[in-house]
């Protein structure tokens, strides 16, 4: 059974023509700095910079707020009302963008629900530590701000014919340069940014951040072939000097035709295609496409094959389980900490597990693996937003021999949380925010 990061939205097709604070619990294991903040109900991805973690939280009445907490102990720093204006449900709830501005300082940028005339929201930049407002920008419609190197990237007027992407100076909000059309940041450093250009002919483009000079562009159809449609979703991740991308399949409701899909890798320096894996779907849960991608091939008749873990550097299969070993139905994928095995979780019953290196069955007794906490998530009851938005998923640990959830589980595995400078951050199934600094090497998580 496959489960996407979020439930796909047909509407996307049209657009493309803390310890130290109340409510926090200290960790029981003092081996690593650990905190837990239950004052928030996290519904978006997490962003971190300048010692601050920021996210979008949902209040009991269904309204949203931008929340900032201190990285070192999870202490809540500030919160302000937030909104979405024109973001599509299939993209999930937007997260704030945070940019480090030097000297340990940073700026958090998010959409506030302040409306004025034709403007449906206001982009507001605040000091990351104090929450003091620094500048504002009116917004008609947007998919939300993103960090791009030392700047803020924003696709705006997304519901209008004159949609554009602007690059903003975080200090004062002044536009640095702009592009026509809608773009999403897939990778950036201090000098350049790689953008996914959302159009009928989607492509990845590299720009010099200071000047907006185009360095290279690579159409996705050049890698995967004609018929690409981003309506099914996409995901990207960095792998060394490369960028690994995934485009999900999409069936056109009018023609019933299946779009082109698969994985591919580009060299970040010049856009050269390194490798391709067409006609494979990414499975969930699993690692980031640039870190530990797990896929399943699909033939022209729509029949699924087995499972394979790929090397993101070469695209080669480093472990697989054959199609004949996949159980018939009623299972969910589960992986242990090291992702060296692949498990089929049967809730409340005995499951099965396979060694990925050999593809052979492994003993299921005392086998612990991680899978989704909820198999049938409910849409968020968001106030003033279209239906169909879901929280980012949470993982729980299970005993595959019994199918029972383990109540003594520790932090989710690094392939799910990712890590930045030793810190790993995640939300649990109740929306609480967690952090642990266990010196894990920096790597992207399932959500980036």
Coordinates of C-alpha atoms in Angstrom, one line a residue:
X1 CA 0.0 0.0 0.0
X2 CA 1.3 3.4 -0.9
X3 CA 0.8 6.6 1.0
X4 CA 1.8 10.1 -0.3
X5 CA 3.2 12.9 1.8
X6 CA -0.2 14.5 1.4
X7 CA -3.4 13.5 -0.5
X8 CA -3.1 14.7 -4.0
X9 CA -5.2 17.6 -5.1
X10 CA -6.9 17.7 -8.5
X11 CA -7.0 21.5 -8.1
X12 CA -3.2 21.6 -8.7
X13 CA -3.7 20.7 -12.3
X14 CA -5.6 23.9 -13.0
X15 CA -2.9 26.1 -11.5
X16 CA -0.2 24.6 -13.7
X17 CA -2.1 25.6 -17.5
X18 CA 10.0 22.9 25.2
X19 CA 11.9 22.3 28.2
X20 CA 11.9 25.5 30.3
X21 CA 8.3 26.4 29.6
X22 CA 4.8 25.3 30.7
X23 CA 3.5 22.3 28.8
X24 CA 7.0 20.9 28.1
X25 CA 8.4 17.6 29.5
X26 CA 12.0 16.9 30.1
X27 CA 13.5 13.8 28.5
X28 CA 13.9 10.7 30.6
X29 CA 17.3 9.9 29.0
X30 CA 19.9 12.6 29.7
X31 CA 22.4 11.2 27.2
X32 CA 21.6 14.0 24.7
X33 CA 20.0 17.4 24.9
X34 CA 16.3 16.6 24.4
X35 CA 13.1 18.6 24.7
X36 CA 9.3 18.3 24.1
X37 CA 6.9 21.2 23.6
X38 CA 3.2 20.3 23.8
X39 CA 2.1 24.0 23.6
X40 CA 1.9 23.7 19.8
X41 CA -0.1 21.7 17.4
X42 CA 2.3 21.5 14.5
X43 CA 0.6 21.0 11.1
X44 CA 3.4 22.1 8.7
X45 CA 7.0 21.3 8.0
X46 CA 9.7 22.7 10.3
X47 CA 12.2 25.5 9.5
X48 CA 15.3 26.2 11.5
X49 CA 18.0 28.9 11.5
X50 CA 19.8 31.3 13.9
X51 CA 19.0 29.0 16.8
X52 CA 15.2 29.3 16.2
X53 CA 12.7 26.7 15.0
X54 CA 9.6 28.0 13.4
X55 CA 6.4 26.2 12.2
X56 CA 2.7 26.7 11.5
X57 CA 0.5 25.5 14.4
X58 CA -3.2 25.0 14.4
X59 CA -5.3 26.4 17.3
X60 CA -8.3 24.7 18.8
X61 CA -10.7 26.9 16.8
X62 CA -9.0 25.8 13.5
X63 CA -7.1 29.1 13.0
X64 CA -3.4 29.0 12.2
X65 CA -0.5 30.8 13.9
X66 CA 3.2 31.2 13.2
X67 CA 5.2 29.9 16.2
X68 CA 8.9 30.3 17.0
X69 CA 10.7 28.2 19.7
X70 CA 14.3 28.2 20.8
X71 CA 16.3 25.4 19.3
X72 CA 18.4 24.6 22.4
X73 CA 15.5 23.9 24.8
X74 CA 12.2 24.1 22.9
X75 CA 11.1 27.2 24.8
X76 CA 8.3 29.1 23.0
X77 CA 9.5 32.6 22.0
X78 CA 6.5 34.1 20.3
X79 CA 3.4 33.4 18.1
X80 CA 1.3 35.5 15.7
X81 CA -1.8 34.7 13.6
X82 CA -1.1 33.1 10.2
X83 CA -3.1 32.2 7.1
X84 CA -2.8 30.8 3.6
X85 CA -4.0 32.7 0.6
X86 CA -4.3 30.6 -2.6
X87 CA -2.2 27.7 -1.5
X88 CA -3.6 24.4 -2.8
X89 CA -4.6 21.6 -0.4
X90 CA -2.4 19.0 -2.2
X91 CA 0.7 21.0 -1.2
X92 CA 0.0 20.7 2.6
X93 CA 0.0 23.6 5.1
X94 CA 2.7 26.2 4.3
X95 CA 5.6 26.6 6.7
X96 CA 7.2 30.0 7.6
X97 CA 10.6 30.8 6.1
X98 CA 13.5 31.7 8.3
X99 CA 16.8 33.2 7.2
X100 CA 19.9 33.8 9.2
X101 CA 21.1 37.4 8.8
X102 CA 24.4 37.3 10.7
X103 CA 25.6 37.5 14.3
X104 CA 23.2 34.9 15.4
X105 CA 20.2 36.9 14.3
X106 CA 17.5 35.8 11.9
X107 CA 14.2 36.8 10.3
X108 CA 11.0 34.7 10.1
X109 CA 8.7 35.5 7.2
X110 CA 5.1 34.2 7.0
X111 CA 1.6 35.2 5.8
X112 CA -0.6 37.0 8.3
X113 CA -4.4 37.2 7.8
X114 CA -4.3 41.0 7.4
X115 CA -6.5 41.9 4.4
X116 CA -6.7 45.3 2.6
X117 CA -8.6 45.9 -0.6
X118 CA -7.6 43.5 -3.3
X119 CA -4.9 42.1 -1.1
X120 CA -6.0 38.9 0.7
X121 CA -3.1 38.6 3.2
X122 CA 0.1 40.3 4.3
X123 CA 3.6 38.9 4.2
X124 CA 5.2 39.9 7.5
X125 CA 8.9 39.6 8.5
X126 CA 9.7 39.4 12.2
X127 CA 12.9 39.2 14.2
X128 CA 13.4 35.5 14.8
X129 CA 14.1 35.8 18.6
X130 CA 11.8 38.6 19.7
X131 CA 9.0 38.5 17.1
X132 CA 9.3 42.3 16.5
X133 CA 7.9 43.2 13.1
X134 CA 10.5 44.4 10.6
X135 CA 8.6 44.9 7.3
X136 CA 5.4 43.9 5.4
X137 CA 4.3 43.2 1.8
X138 CA 0.7 42.9 0.6
X139 CA -0.2 39.6 -1.0
X140 CA -3.0 38.6 -3.3
X141 CA -2.3 34.9 -3.6
X142 CA 0.8 32.8 -2.9
X143 CA 2.0 29.3 -2.2
X144 CA 4.0 30.8 0.7
X145 CA 7.6 32.1 1.3
X146 CA 10.7 30.0 1.2
X147 CA 14.3 30.5 2.2
X148 CA 16.7 30.8 -0.8
X149 CA 20.2 31.2 0.5
X150 CA 20.4 34.6 2.3
X151 CA 17.2 35.8 0.7
X152 CA 13.4 35.0 0.7
X153 CA 11.8 33.6 -2.4
X154 CA 8.1 34.1 -2.9
X155 CA 5.7 33.0 -5.7
X156 CA 3.0 35.6 -5.7
X157 CA -0.2 36.4 -7.7
X158 CA -0.4 32.6 -8.1
X159 CA -4.1 32.8 -8.8
X160 CA -3.7 35.5 -11.4
X161 CA -2.4 35.4 -15.0
X162 CA 0.5 37.6 -13.9
X163 CA 2.0 35.1 -11.5
X164 CA 5.6 35.8 -10.7
X165 CA 8.4 34.8 -8.4
X166 CA 10.2 37.5 -6.4
X167 CA 13.5 37.3 -4.4
X168 CA 13.3 39.6 -1.4
X169 CA 16.0 41.0 0.9
X170 CA 15.1 39.8 4.4
X171 CA 16.4 43.0 6.1
X172 CA 13.9 45.3 4.5
X173 CA 11.8 43.3 2.1
X174 CA 13.1 45.1 -1.0
X175 CA 12.9 43.0 -4.2
X176 CA 16.3 41.9 -5.5
X177 CA 15.0 40.3 -8.7
X178 CA 12.0 38.6 -10.1
X179 CA 10.8 36.0 -12.7
X180 CA 7.5 35.5 -14.5
X181 CA 5.6 32.4 -13.5
X182 CA 5.5 30.2 -10.4
X183 CA 8.6 28.6 -8.9
X184 CA 9.5 26.5 -5.9
X185 CA 13.0 26.4 -4.2
X186 CA 14.5 22.9 -4.3
X187 CA 18.0 23.8 -3.1
X188 CA 20.1 26.9 -2.4
X189 CA 23.4 28.0 -0.9
X190 CA 24.8 31.5 -0.3
X191 CA 25.4 32.1 -4.0
X192 CA 22.7 30.3 -6.1
X193 CA 19.3 28.8 -6.0
X194 CA 17.8 25.8 -7.9
X195 CA 14.2 26.5 -8.8
X196 CA 11.5 24.1 -10.0
X197 CA 9.5 26.1 -12.6
X198 CA 5.9 25.0 -12.4
X199 CA 4.5 25.2 -15.9
X200 CA 3.2 23.0 -18.7
X201 CA 6.9 22.3 -19.5
X202 CA 8.3 22.0 -16.0
X203 CA 12.1 22.4 -15.6
X204 CA 14.8 22.9 -13.0
X205 CA 16.7 26.1 -13.4
X206 CA 19.8 27.5 -11.6
X207 CA 20.1 31.2 -10.8
X208 CA 22.8 33.4 -9.4
X209 CA 21.2 34.8 -6.2
X210 CA 22.7 38.3 -6.2
X211 CA 21.8 39.1 -9.9
X212 CA 19.1 36.7 -10.9
X213 CA 21.3 35.6 -13.9
X214 CA 20.2 32.2 -15.3
X215 CA 23.1 29.7 -15.1
X216 CA 21.4 26.6 -16.6
X217 CA 18.0 25.0 -17.2
X218 CA 17.0 21.4 -17.6
X219 CA 13.5 20.3 -18.7
X220 CA 12.2 17.4 -16.6
X221 CA 11.0 15.8 -19.8
X222 CA 14.6 15.6 -20.9
X223 CA 15.2 13.2 -18.0
X224 CA 11.9 11.3 -17.8
X225 CA 10.4 11.7 -21.2
X226 CA 7.3 13.5 -22.6
X227 CA 4.1 13.7 -20.7
X228 CA 5.2 15.0 -17.3
X229 CA 2.4 16.5 -15.2
X230 CA 3.2 17.9 -11.7
X231 CA -0.4 17.5 -10.5
X232 CA 0.5 14.2 -8.8
X233 CA 3.2 15.8 -6.7
X234 CA 6.9 16.0 -6.6
X235 CA 9.9 15.9 -4.1
X236 CA 13.5 16.8 -4.3
X237 CA 16.6 16.3 -2.2
X238 CA 20.3 17.0 -2.3
X239 CA 22.8 14.2 -2.6
X240 CA 26.4 15.4 -2.5
X241 CA 26.9 17.7 -5.5
X242 CA 23.7 16.4 -7.1
X243 CA 19.9 17.1 -6.9
X244 CA 17.6 14.1 -6.9
X245 CA 14.1 14.7 -8.1
X246 CA 10.9 12.6 -8.0
X247 CA 7.7 13.3 -10.0
X248 CA 4.7 11.3 -9.0
X249 CA 2.2 9.8 -11.5
X250 CA -1.1 11.6 -12.2
X251 CA -4.1 10.3 -14.1
X252 CA -5.9 13.0 -16.1
X253 CA -9.6 12.7 -15.1
X254 CA -10.7 13.6 -18.7
X255 CA -8.5 11.4 -20.8
X256 CA -7.7 8.7 -18.1
X257 CA -4.1 8.9 -19.4
X258 CA -1.3 8.3 -16.9
X259 CA 1.4 11.0 -16.8
X260 CA 5.2 10.3 -17.0
X261 CA 6.8 9.7 -13.6
X262 CA 9.9 8.5 -11.9
X263 CA 13.2 9.5 -10.3
X264 CA 16.2 11.4 -11.8
X265 CA 19.4 13.0 -10.7
X266 CA 20.9 16.3 -11.9
X267 CA 24.4 17.7 -11.4
X268 CA 23.9 21.0 -9.5
X269 CA 26.9 22.7 -11.1
X270 CA 25.6 22.5 -14.7
X271 CA 22.3 20.6 -14.8
X272 CA 23.7 17.5 -16.5
X273 CA 21.5 14.4 -16.0
X274 CA 23.4 11.8 -14.0
X275 CA 20.9 8.9 -14.0
X276 CA 17.2 8.2 -14.4
X277 CA 14.7 5.7 -13.0
X278 CA 11.6 6.1 -15.0
X279 CA 8.2 4.5 -14.1
X280 CA 8.9 4.0 -10.4
X281 CA 6.9 5.4 -7.6
X282 CA 8.3 6.6 -4.3
X283 CA 6.8 4.7 -1.3
X284 CA 6.0 6.0 2.1
X285 CA 7.3 6.1 4.7
X286 CA 10.8 6.2 3.3
X287 CA 13.9 8.4 3.1
X288 CA 14.3 11.6 1.2
X289 CA 14.9 11.2 -2.6
X290 CA 18.5 12.5 -2.0
X291 CA 19.3 10.4 1.0
X292 CA 17.5 6.9 1.0
X293 CA 14.9 6.6 -1.7
X294 CA 12.8 3.5 -1.7
X295 CA 10.7 2.9 -4.9
X296 CA 8.4 0.4 -6.5
X297 CA 8.3 -0.1 -10.3
X298 CA 5.0 0.1 -12.2
X299 CA 4.5 -1.5 -15.6
X300 CA 2.3 -0.1 -18.4
X301 CA -0.7 -2.1 -17.2
X302 CA -0.4 -0.5 -13.8
X303 CA 0.9 -3.6 -12.0
X304 CA 3.3 -3.0 -9.1
X305 CA 6.6 -4.8 -8.8
X306 CA 8.7 -5.4 -5.7
X307 CA 10.5 -2.8 -3.6
X308 CA 14.0 -1.4 -4.1
X309 CA 16.2 1.0 -2.1
X310 CA 18.4 3.1 -4.4
X311 CA 21.8 4.7 -4.1
X312 CA 21.0 8.4 -4.6
X313 CA 24.5 9.0 -6.0
X314 CA 24.3 6.4 -8.8
X315 CA 20.6 5.4 -9.0
X316 CA 21.7 1.8 -8.6
X317 CA 19.7 -0.8 -6.6
X318 CA 21.4 -1.4 -3.2
X319 CA 18.7 -3.6 -1.8
X320 CA 15.4 -5.1 -3.0
X321 CA 12.5 -7.3 -2.2
X322 CA 10.9 -9.2 -5.0
X323 CA 7.3 -8.8 -6.1
X324 CA 6.5 -12.5 -5.2
X325 CA 7.3 -11.7 -1.6
X326 CA 4.9 -8.8 -1.2
X327 CA 1.8 -9.8 0.9
X328 CA -1.6 -9.6 -0.7
X329 CA -3.2 -6.8 1.2
X330 CA -3.8 -5.2 4.6
X331 CA -0.2 -4.2 5.3
X332 CA 1.7 -1.0 5.8
X333 CA 5.4 -0.4 5.1
X334 CA 7.7 -0.3 8.1
X335 CA 11.5 0.3 8.3
X336 CA 13.9 0.0 11.2
X337 CA 16.4 2.6 12.4
X338 CA 19.0 1.8 9.8
X339 CA 16.6 1.0 7.0
X340 CA 18.5 -2.2 6.3
X341 CA 15.3 -4.2 6.3
X342 CA 11.8 -3.8 4.9
X343 CA 8.8 -4.8 7.0
X344 CA 5.2 -5.4 6.2
X345 CA 3.2 -4.3 9.2
X346 CA -0.1 -6.0 9.9
X347 CA -1.9 -4.0 12.7
X348 CA -2.7 -6.3 15.6
X349 CA -1.3 -9.4 13.8
X350 CA 2.0 -11.0 12.8
X351 CA 3.7 -9.2 9.9
X352 CA 6.8 -10.1 7.9
X353 CA 10.2 -8.6 7.3
X354 CA 12.9 -9.0 4.7
X355 CA 16.6 -8.2 4.6
X356 CA 17.1 -5.6 1.9
X357 CA 20.7 -6.6 1.1
X358 CA 19.8 -10.2 0.3
X359 CA 16.1 -9.9 -0.4
X360 CA 15.5 -12.9 1.9
X361 CA 13.0 -13.3 4.7
X362 CA 14.3 -12.4 8.2
X363 CA 13.1 -13.4 11.6
X364 CA 10.1 -11.2 12.6
X365 CA 10.4 -12.0 16.3
X366 CA 11.4 -8.9 18.3
X367 CA 11.7 -6.9 15.1
X368 CA 11.0 -3.3 15.7
X369 CA 10.2 -0.9 12.9
X370 CA 8.7 2.5 12.2
X371 CA 5.5 3.2 10.3
X372 CA 2.8 5.8 10.2
X373 CA 0.9 6.3 13.4
X374 CA -2.4 6.8 11.6
X375 CA -3.3 4.9 8.5
X376 CA -6.4 6.9 7.7
X377 CA -5.6 10.6 8.5
X378 CA -8.5 13.1 8.8
X379 CA -8.3 16.4 7.0
X380 CA -7.6 19.4 9.2
X381 CA -10.6 21.5 10.3
X382 CA -9.0 24.7 9.2
X383 CA -10.9 27.9 9.6
X384 CA -11.4 29.9 6.4
X385 CA -9.5 27.4 4.2
X386 CA -10.7 25.0 1.5
X387 CA -11.0 21.4 2.7
X388 CA -8.3 18.8 2.1
X389 CA -5.3 20.0 4.0
X390 CA -3.5 17.4 6.1
X391 CA -0.8 17.6 8.8
X392 CA 2.7 16.3 8.1
X393 CA 2.7 12.7 9.1
X394 CA 4.1 11.3 12.3
X395 CA 5.8 7.9 12.8
X396 CA 5.3 5.4 15.5
X397 CA 7.3 2.3 16.4
X398 CA 5.8 -1.2 16.1
X399 CA 6.6 -4.8 17.1
X400 CA 6.2 -6.5 13.7
X401 CA 5.7 -9.9 15.4
X402 CA 2.5 -8.7 17.0
X403 CA 1.5 -5.6 15.0
X404 CA 1.2 -3.7 18.3
X405 CA 2.5 -0.2 18.8
X406 CA 5.3 0.3 21.3
X407 CA 4.7 2.8 24.0
X408 CA 8.3 3.1 25.0
X409 CA 9.6 4.2 21.6
X410 CA 12.4 6.7 21.4
X411 CA 12.9 9.4 18.7
X412 CA 11.9 8.4 15.1
X413 CA 14.8 7.3 12.9
X414 CA 17.1 9.9 11.2
X415 CA 16.0 8.8 7.7
X416 CA 12.6 10.3 8.7
X417 CA 13.5 13.3 10.8
X418 CA 16.7 14.4 9.0
X419 CA 19.3 16.3 10.9
X420 CA 20.9 19.8 10.8
X421 CA 24.1 20.4 12.8
X422 CA 23.3 17.4 15.0
X423 CA 19.7 18.5 15.8
X424 CA 16.7 16.3 14.8
X425 CA 13.2 17.8 15.0
X426 CA 9.8 16.2 14.5
X427 CA 6.1 16.3 15.4
X428 CA 4.4 13.5 17.2
X429 CA 0.9 12.2 16.3
X430 CA -0.7 14.8 18.7
X431 CA 1.1 17.6 17.0
X432 CA 3.6 18.3 19.8
X433 CA 7.1 19.4 18.8
X434 CA 10.2 17.4 19.7
X435 CA 14.0 18.0 19.4
X436 CA 17.1 16.0 20.2
X437 CA 20.8 16.8 19.6
X438 CA 22.3 13.4 19.2
X439 CA 25.2 14.5 16.8
X440 CA 23.6 12.8 13.8
X441 CA 25.3 13.8 10.6
X442 CA 23.4 16.5 8.6
X443 CA 21.0 14.9 6.1
X444 CA 17.5 15.7 4.7
X445 CA 14.5 13.9 6.2
X446 CA 11.5 12.5 4.5
X447 CA 10.0 15.9 4.2
X448 CA 13.2 17.7 3.2

